[in-house]
CSV table of C-alpha atoms and ligand atoms in Angstrom, one decimal:
chain,number,residue,atom,x,y,z
Z,1,UNK,CA,52.3,39.7,-16.1
Z,2,UNK,CA,55.1,37.9,-14.4
Z,3,UNK,CA,54.5,35.0,-12.0
Z,4,UNK,CA,54.1,36.2,-8.4
Z,5,UNK,CA,55.7,34.2,-5.5
Z,6,UNK,CA,52.7,34.1,-3.2
Z,7,UNK,CA,49.0,34.7,-4.0
Z,8,UNK,CA,46.7,35.2,-1.0
Z,9,UNK,CA,43.0,34.7,-1.6
Z,10,UNK,CA,40.8,36.4,1.1
Z,11,UNK,CA,41.2,39.3,3.4
Z,12,UNK,CA,40.0,38.3,6.9
Z,13,UNK,CA,42.4,37.9,9.9
Z,14,UNK,CA,44.0,34.8,8.3
Z,15,UNK,CA,44.6,36.4,4.9
Z,16,UNK,CA,46.0,39.7,6.4
Z,17,UNK,CA,48.2,37.9,8.8
Z,18,UNK,CA,49.5,35.7,6.0
Z,19,UNK,CA,50.2,38.9,4.1
Z,20,UNK,CA,52.1,40.5,6.9
Z,21,UNK,CA,54.4,37.5,7.3
Z,22,UNK,CA,54.8,36.8,3.6
Z,23,UNK,CA,55.6,40.5,2.9
Z,24,UNK,CA,58.1,40.6,5.7
Z,25,UNK,CA,59.7,37.4,4.3
Z,26,UNK,CA,60.1,39.3,1.0
Z,27,UNK,CA,57.6,37.0,-0.9
Z,28,UNK,CA,56.0,40.2,-2.3
Z,29,UNK,CA,52.5,38.8,-1.9
Z,30,UNK,CA,49.5,39.8,-3.9
Z,31,UNK,CA,46.2,39.6,-2.0
Z,32,UNK,CA,42.9,39.4,-3.7
Z,33,UNK,CA,40.5,40.8,-1.1
Z,34,UNK,CA,37.3,39.2,-2.3
Z,35,UNK,CA,33.7,40.3,-2.3
Z,36,UNK,CA,33.6,41.0,1.5
Z,37,UNK,CA,36.9,42.7,2.2
Z,38,UNK,CA,37.9,42.2,5.8
Z,39,UNK,CA,35.7,39.2,6.1
Z,40,UNK,CA,33.2,38.3,8.9
Z,41,UNK,CA,34.6,40.8,11.4
Z,42,UNK,CA,33.3,43.6,9.2
Z,43,UNK,CA,29.8,42.6,10.1
Z,44,UNK,CA,30.4,42.5,13.9
Z,45,UNK,CA,30.5,45.5,16.2
Z,46,UNK,CA,32.6,45.2,19.4
Z,47,UNK,CA,35.5,42.8,19.5
Z,48,UNK,CA,36.8,42.4,23.1
Z,49,UNK,CA,38.5,39.0,22.9
Z,50,UNK,CA,41.4,39.8,20.5
Z,51,UNK,CA,44.6,40.1,22.5
Z,52,UNK,CA,46.3,43.4,22.3
Z,53,UNK,CA,43.2,45.6,22.4
Z,54,UNK,CA,42.7,46.1,26.2
Z,55,UNK,CA,39.7,48.3,25.7
Z,56,UNK,CA,38.3,46.3,22.8
Z,57,UNK,CA,37.7,47.6,19.3
Z,58,UNK,CA,35.2,47.6,16.5
Z,59,UNK,CA,35.4,44.7,14.0
Z,60,UNK,CA,35.6,47.0,11.0
Z,61,UNK,CA,38.3,49.1,12.7
Z,62,UNK,CA,40.3,46.0,13.6
Z,63,UNK,CA,40.3,44.9,10.0
Z,64,UNK,CA,41.3,48.3,8.8
Z,65,UNK,CA,44.3,48.1,11.2
Z,66,UNK,CA,45.2,44.6,9.8
Z,67,UNK,CA,45.0,46.1,6.3
Z,68,UNK,CA,47.3,49.0,7.1
Z,69,UNK,CA,49.8,46.6,8.7
Z,70,UNK,CA,49.8,44.3,5.6
Z,71,UNK,CA,50.2,47.3,3.3
Z,72,UNK,CA,53.0,48.8,5.4
Z,73,UNK,CA,55.2,45.8,4.4
Z,74,UNK,CA,54.3,46.1,0.7
Z,75,UNK,CA,51.4,43.7,0.2
Z,76,UNK,CA,49.8,44.3,-3.1
Z,77,UNK,CA,46.1,44.4,-2.2
Z,78,UNK,CA,43.6,44.2,-5.0
Z,79,UNK,CA,39.9,45.0,-4.4
Z,80,UNK,CA,38.9,42.2,-6.7
Z,81,UNK,CA,37.7,38.6,-6.5
Z,82,UNK,CA,39.0,35.4,-7.8
Z,83,UNK,CA,36.5,33.9,-10.3
Z,84,UNK,CA,38.3,30.6,-11.2
Z,85,UNK,CA,41.5,28.7,-10.3
Z,86,UNK,CA,43.6,26.1,-12.0
Z,87,UNK,CA,45.9,24.1,-9.7
Z,88,UNK,CA,46.5,21.3,-12.1
Z,89,UNK,CA,50.1,22.5,-12.9
Z,90,UNK,CA,52.6,25.0,-11.6
Z,91,UNK,CA,52.8,27.9,-11.6
Z,92,UNK,CA,49.2,27.9,-10.4
Z,93,UNK,CA,46.6,30.1,-12.3
Z,94,UNK,CA,43.9,32.3,-10.9
Z,95,UNK,CA,41.4,34.4,-12.8
Z,96,UNK,CA,40.6,37.8,-11.4
Z,97,UNK,CA,37.1,39.4,-11.8
Z,98,UNK,CA,36.2,37.0,-14.6
Z,99,UNK,CA,38.9,38.6,-16.8
Z,100,UNK,CA,42.6,38.3,-16.6
Z,101,UNK,CA,44.5,35.3,-15.3
Z,102,UNK,CA,47.5,35.6,-13.0
Z,103,UNK,CA,50.1,33.0,-12.2
Z,104,UNK,CA,51.6,32.2,-8.8
Z,105,UNK,CA,54.3,29.9,-7.4
Z,106,UNK,CA,52.3,29.4,-4.2
Z,107,UNK,CA,48.7,30.1,-3.0
Z,108,UNK,CA,47.3,30.7,0.4
Z,109,UNK,CA,43.6,30.2,0.6
Z,110,UNK,CA,41.9,32.2,3.3
Z,111,UNK,CA,38.4,32.6,2.0
Z,112,UNK,CA,36.8,31.9,5.3
Z,113,UNK,CA,33.3,30.7,6.0
Z,114,UNK,CA,30.0,32.4,6.2
Z,115,UNK,CA,27.4,31.9,8.9
Z,116,UNK,CA,24.1,30.6,7.8
Z,117,UNK,CA,21.2,32.8,8.6
Z,118,UNK,CA,17.4,32.3,8.9
Z,119,UNK,CA,16.8,34.8,6.2
Z,120,UNK,CA,14.4,37.1,8.1
Z,121,UNK,CA,14.6,40.8,7.2
Z,122,UNK,CA,14.6,41.7,11.0
Z,123,UNK,CA,17.6,39.4,11.5
Z,124,UNK,CA,19.5,41.3,8.8
Z,125,UNK,CA,18.4,44.7,10.2
Z,126,UNK,CA,19.4,43.9,13.8
Z,127,UNK,CA,22.6,42.1,12.9
Z,128,UNK,CA,25.3,43.5,15.2
Z,129,UNK,CA,22.6,45.1,17.4
Z,130,UNK,CA,21.5,42.1,19.4
Z,131,UNK,CA,21.6,39.5,16.6
Z,132,UNK,CA,24.8,37.5,16.3
Z,133,UNK,CA,26.1,34.3,14.9
Z,134,UNK,CA,28.9,33.9,17.5
Z,135,UNK,CA,28.1,33.4,21.1
Z,136,UNK,CA,31.8,33.3,22.1
Z,137,UNK,CA,32.3,36.7,20.4
Z,138,UNK,CA,29.2,38.5,21.6
Z,139,UNK,CA,27.8,36.6,24.6
Z,140,UNK,CA,29.5,38.8,27.1
Z,141,UNK,CA,27.4,41.8,26.0
Z,142,UNK,CA,24.3,40.0,27.3
Z,143,UNK,CA,25.6,39.2,30.8
Z,144,UNK,CA,22.7,38.8,33.2
Z,145,UNK,CA,20.1,39.1,30.5
Z,146,UNK,CA,17.7,36.8,28.7
Z,147,UNK,CA,18.7,35.5,25.2
Z,148,UNK,CA,17.6,33.1,22.6
Z,149,UNK,CA,19.6,30.8,20.3
Z,150,UNK,CA,18.4,29.0,17.2
Z,151,UNK,CA,19.8,25.6,16.2
Z,152,UNK,CA,20.1,22.1,17.4
Z,153,UNK,CA,23.5,20.9,16.3
Z,154,UNK,CA,26.7,20.7,18.3
Z,155,UNK,CA,27.5,24.4,17.8
Z,156,UNK,CA,24.1,25.5,19.1
Z,157,UNK,CA,24.3,23.2,22.1
Z,158,UNK,CA,27.9,24.3,22.9
Z,159,UNK,CA,27.0,28.0,22.5
Z,160,UNK,CA,23.8,27.6,24.5
Z,161,UNK,CA,25.8,26.2,27.5
Z,162,UNK,CA,28.4,28.9,27.0
Z,163,UNK,CA,25.6,31.6,27.1
Z,164,UNK,CA,24.0,29.9,30.1
Z,165,UNK,CA,27.1,30.7,32.2
Z,166,UNK,CA,26.7,34.4,31.4
Z,167,UNK,CA,23.1,35.0,30.9
Z,168,UNK,CA,20.1,34.7,33.2
Z,169,UNK,CA,18.0,32.6,30.9
Z,170,UNK,CA,18.7,31.0,27.5
Z,171,UNK,CA,15.9,29.8,25.2
Z,172,UNK,CA,17.1,27.3,22.7
Z,173,UNK,CA,14.8,27.3,19.6
Z,174,UNK,CA,14.8,23.8,17.9
Z,175,UNK,CA,12.7,23.4,14.8
Z,176,UNK,CA,12.2,19.6,15.1
Z,177,UNK,CA,11.1,17.4,18.1
Z,178,UNK,CA,14.8,16.4,18.7
Z,179,UNK,CA,18.3,17.8,18.5
Z,180,UNK,CA,20.9,16.8,16.0
Z,181,UNK,CA,23.7,17.5,18.5
Z,182,UNK,CA,25.8,14.6,20.0
Z,183,UNK,CA,24.4,12.8,23.1
Z,184,UNK,CA,27.0,14.3,25.3
Z,185,UNK,CA,26.1,17.8,24.3
Z,186,UNK,CA,22.4,17.2,24.6
Z,187,UNK,CA,23.1,15.9,28.1
Z,188,UNK,CA,24.9,19.1,29.0
Z,189,UNK,CA,22.0,21.2,27.6
Z,190,UNK,CA,19.5,19.2,29.6
Z,191,UNK,CA,21.5,19.5,32.8
Z,192,UNK,CA,21.8,23.2,32.6
Z,193,UNK,CA,18.9,24.6,34.6
Z,194,UNK,CA,18.7,28.0,32.9
Z,195,UNK,CA,18.4,26.7,29.4
Z,196,UNK,CA,14.8,26.1,28.2
Z,197,UNK,CA,14.6,24.1,25.0
Z,198,UNK,CA,11.6,24.9,22.8
Z,199,UNK,CA,11.1,22.0,20.5
Z,200,UNK,CA,9.0,22.2,17.2
Z,201,UNK,CA,9.5,25.9,17.3
Z,202,UNK,CA,10.3,28.3,14.5
Z,203,UNK,CA,11.2,32.0,14.6
Z,204,UNK,CA,8.8,34.2,12.8
Z,205,UNK,CA,10.3,37.6,13.6
Z,206,UNK,CA,12.9,39.3,15.7
Z,207,UNK,CA,11.4,42.2,17.4
Z,208,UNK,CA,13.1,45.5,18.1
Z,209,UNK,CA,13.6,48.9,16.6
Z,210,UNK,CA,17.3,49.7,17.1
Z,211,UNK,CA,18.2,46.7,19.2
Z,212,UNK,CA,16.7,43.3,19.9
Z,213,UNK,CA,13.7,43.5,22.3
Z,214,UNK,CA,12.2,40.1,21.7
Z,215,UNK,CA,11.5,37.2,19.4
Z,216,UNK,CA,8.2,36.0,18.0
Z,217,UNK,CA,8.2,32.2,17.8
Z,218,UNK,CA,5.6,29.7,16.7
Z,219,UNK,CA,5.1,26.1,17.8
Z,220,UNK,CA,4.6,24.2,14.5
Z,221,UNK,CA,2.6,21.4,16.3
Z,222,UNK,CA,0.1,23.6,18.2
Z,223,UNK,CA,0.2,26.6,15.8
Z,224,UNK,CA,0.5,28.9,18.8
Z,225,UNK,CA,2.8,31.9,18.6
Z,226,UNK,CA,4.5,33.5,21.6
Z,227,UNK,CA,6.9,36.4,22.2
Z,228,UNK,CA,10.1,35.6,24.0
Z,229,UNK,CA,11.4,38.6,25.9
Z,230,UNK,CA,15.1,38.6,25.0
Z,231,UNK,CA,17.8,41.2,24.3
Z,232,UNK,CA,20.1,38.9,22.4
Z,233,UNK,CA,19.3,36.6,19.5
Z,234,UNK,CA,21.9,34.1,18.5
Z,235,UNK,CA,21.8,32.1,15.2
Z,236,UNK,CA,23.8,28.8,15.3
Z,237,UNK,CA,22.4,26.9,12.3
Z,238,UNK,CA,25.8,26.0,10.8
Z,239,UNK,CA,28.4,27.6,8.7
Z,240,UNK,CA,29.2,27.4,5.0
Z,241,UNK,CA,32.9,27.3,4.1
Z,242,UNK,CA,33.6,29.5,1.1
Z,243,UNK,CA,35.1,26.8,-1.1
Z,244,UNK,CA,32.7,26.6,-4.1
Z,245,UNK,CA,35.6,28.1,-6.1
Z,246,UNK,CA,37.8,25.1,-5.3
Z,247,UNK,CA,35.2,22.4,-6.1
Z,248,UNK,CA,37.0,20.8,-9.1
Z,249,UNK,CA,40.6,21.6,-8.3
Z,250,UNK,CA,41.6,18.3,-6.7
Z,251,UNK,CA,41.8,19.9,-3.3
Z,252,UNK,CA,40.7,17.6,-0.5
Z,253,UNK,CA,37.6,18.7,1.4
Z,254,UNK,CA,35.6,17.1,4.2
Z,255,UNK,CA,31.9,16.2,3.8
Z,256,UNK,CA,30.9,19.8,4.7
Z,257,UNK,CA,33.2,21.4,2.1
Z,258,UNK,CA,36.0,22.5,4.5
Z,259,UNK,CA,39.5,22.2,3.1
Z,260,UNK,CA,41.6,19.5,4.7
Z,261,UNK,CA,45.0,20.5,5.9
Z,262,UNK,CA,47.7,18.1,7.2
Z,263,UNK,CA,47.5,18.1,11.0
Z,264,UNK,CA,49.7,20.8,12.6
Z,265,UNK,CA,50.3,22.5,9.3
Z,266,UNK,CA,48.4,24.6,6.7
Z,267,UNK,CA,49.5,22.3,3.8
Z,268,UNK,CA,46.7,21.0,1.6
Z,269,UNK,CA,47.0,17.9,-0.5
Z,270,UNK,CA,48.3,20.0,-3.4
Z,271,UNK,CA,52.0,21.0,-2.9
Z,272,UNK,CA,52.3,24.7,-2.9
Z,273,UNK,CA,48.7,25.4,-1.9
Z,274,UNK,CA,48.0,26.3,1.7
Z,275,UNK,CA,44.8,27.0,3.6
Z,276,UNK,CA,44.4,29.1,6.7
Z,277,UNK,CA,41.5,30.4,8.9
Z,278,UNK,CA,37.9,29.3,8.9
Z,279,UNK,CA,38.0,27.8,5.4
Z,280,UNK,CA,39.8,24.9,7.1
Z,281,UNK,CA,38.6,25.2,10.7
Z,282,UNK,CA,35.0,24.4,11.7
Z,283,UNK,CA,35.9,24.1,15.4
Z,284,UNK,CA,37.5,27.3,16.7
Z,285,UNK,CA,36.4,30.0,14.3
Z,286,UNK,CA,38.0,32.8,16.2
Z,287,UNK,CA,39.8,35.8,14.7
Z,288,UNK,CA,42.9,35.0,16.8
Z,289,UNK,CA,43.0,31.4,15.7
Z,290,UNK,CA,42.5,32.4,12.1
Z,291,UNK,CA,45.3,35.0,12.4
Z,292,UNK,CA,47.5,32.3,13.9
Z,293,UNK,CA,47.0,29.9,11.1
Z,294,UNK,CA,47.5,32.8,8.6
Z,295,UNK,CA,51.0,33.2,10.1
Z,296,UNK,CA,51.6,29.4,9.8
Z,297,UNK,CA,50.5,29.5,6.1
Z,298,UNK,CA,53.0,32.2,5.3
Z,299,UNK,CA,55.8,30.3,7.0
Z,300,UNK,CA,54.8,27.1,5.4
Z,301,UNK,CA,54.7,28.8,2.0
Z,302,UNK,CA,58.1,30.5,2.5
Z,303,UNK,CA,59.7,27.2,3.5
Z,304,UNK,CA,58.1,25.3,0.6
Z,305,UNK,CA,59.2,27.9,-1.9
Z,306,UNK,CA,62.7,27.7,-0.6
Z,307,UNK,CA,62.7,23.9,-1.3
Z,308,UNK,CA,61.8,24.9,-4.9
Z,309,UNK,CA,64.7,27.4,-5.1
Z,310,UNK,CA,62.4,30.4,-4.9
Z,311,UNK,CA,63.4,33.0,-2.3
F,1,LIG,P1,24.9,21.3,12.0
F,1,LIG,O1,24.7,21.4,10.5
F,1,LIG,O2,25.4,20.1,12.6
F,1,LIG,O3,23.5,21.7,12.7
F,1,LIG,C1,22.8,22.8,12.2
F,1,LIG,C2,21.5,22.9,13.1
F,1,LIG,O4,20.8,24.0,12.7
F,1,LIG,C3,20.6,21.6,12.9
F,1,LIG,O5,20.1,21.2,14.1
F,1,LIG,C4,19.5,22.2,12.0
F,1,LIG,O6,18.2,21.6,12.3
F,1,LIG,C5,19.4,23.6,12.4
F,1,LIG,N1,19.0,24.5,11.3
F,1,LIG,C6,19.4,24.6,10.1
F,1,LIG,N2,18.7,25.5,9.4
F,1,LIG,C7,17.8,25.9,10.2
F,1,LIG,C8,16.7,26.9,10.1
F,1,LIG,N3,16.5,27.5,9.0
F,1,LIG,N4,15.9,27.1,11.2
F,1,LIG,C9,16.1,26.5,12.4
F,1,LIG,N5,17.1,25.6,12.6
F,1,LIG,C10,17.9,25.3,11.5
F,1,LIG,O7,25.9,22.6,12.3
F,1,LIG,P2,26.8,22.9,13.5
F,1,LIG,O8,27.4,24.2,13.3
F,1,LIG,O9,26.1,22.7,14.8
F,1,LIG,O10,28.0,21.8,13.4
F,1,LIG,C11,28.7,21.6,12.2
F,1,LIG,C12,29.7,20.5,12.4
F,1,LIG,O11,30.7,20.8,13.3
F,1,LIG,C13,29.0,19.2,12.9
F,1,LIG,O12,29.6,18.1,12.3
F,1,LIG,C14,29.3,19.2,14.3
F,1,LIG,O13,29.2,18.0,14.9
F,1,LIG,C15,30.7,19.9,14.4
F,1,LIG,N6,30.9,20.5,15.7
F,1,LIG,C16,31.6,19.8,16.6
F,1,LIG,C17,31.9,20.4,17.8
F,1,LIG,C18,32.7,19.6,18.8
F,1,LIG,O14,33.0,18.5,18.5
F,1,LIG,N7,33.0,20.2,19.9
F,1,LIG,C19,31.4,21.8,18.2
F,1,LIG,C20,30.7,22.4,17.1
F,1,LIG,C21,30.5,21.8,15.9
F,1,LIG,P3,17.9,20.1,11.9
F,1,LIG,O15,18.5,19.3,12.9
F,1,LIG,O16,16.4,20.1,12.0
F,1,LIG,O17,18.4,19.9,10.5
C-alpha cells in the first residue's frame, strides 16, 4: 500500500473535524475509527450545547452527521483500530487490527479520553438516563431537581458548583474524610449553600428502573446506609486519556498520560504528529472545543506537509 498523506486515529468530534478539513485540503485522509466509533458522544443522549443545533440533537445522531460530512469530502473511513504505531522514522507506521501496517506522512491523534466509572451495574444500565459523567453537558436536564455527584477532585468540585446553580440540591459524595480538590475549589464548595458534602461515603447502588430515582449510599465510618432522593447522578472521578498505544513512541505526555501539545497549536514533540481533542485536553473536554482543535490539527498538518514538499 502506498504511503498516505494524513492518518487520523479516532472518530470523535476532533477526528471527524480533522477529516473534514484535511479532505477539503486534498490530503486524502484515512481515518481509523477505533473501537468506539463516534467516541464519547455516542453514549450520551441529548446534546443541547453544540452551536448550530437550535433544537438540540442526540449524541449518536450528531456523530452520524459528522461522519457523513467527513465522507462527503472523500475521507477513507475504516471501521478498524490501530494496534501499534512506530513514530521513530518517517513515513510513520501504524498497524491496523493487529495485522497489516500502513505508512503515513503525517498523523493526527484524536483518540479522546474515557470517563472513569464506579463500576456498578446500575450505573451502566442508567447511563444516559440520569447517570452522566459530564455536568456541563447534562446538568441542564436536572434544573430545579436534586442530584448527586461522586468525586472529590477539582472536576467534581467545579461540576458540583456548576450543578448548584441549576439544581435545588447537590449531594457531593466523597469517599474519604477530605477532598483532593484545590483549596480555592473546596472553599467554593463550602460556600455554596445548596451543596451538601457527604464525607466517608460510598455509593452502593443507583436506584431506578428506567431513569434515576435515588442513590443508596453508605457511610464507611458508621456503617449506616441511606437513600438519597435524586433524579440525576453525576460521576466525576477522573478521566483516562486513551494514550496507552503511544506509551513507547517518544511522544511527550503529562503525569496523567495526556499528550502535550505546543501551546496554541496541535503540534506534539514529534514533527508531523499532531494531537487534537480530549487526548490533549483535560480542562475543557467539550465536543465543540474538540472539534475546534481537530480543525487546527488538519491545518497544522497541511502546513507542515507543505514544508516537506507534500501537497
Ligand atoms: P482527580 O484524579 O484529581 O480526582 C478524582 C477524584 O475522584 C478523587 O477525589 C478520588 O478520590 C475520586 N475517586 C476516584 N475513584 C473513585 C471511586 N471509585 N469512588 C469514589 N471516588 C473516587 O480527577 P479530576 O478529574 O478531578 O482532575 C484531573 C486533573 O485535572 C487534576 O490534576 C485537576 O487538578 C485538574 N483539573 C483542573 C481544573 C482547573 O484547574 N480548573 C478543573 C478540573 C480538573 P480520592 O481523593 O479519595 O483519591
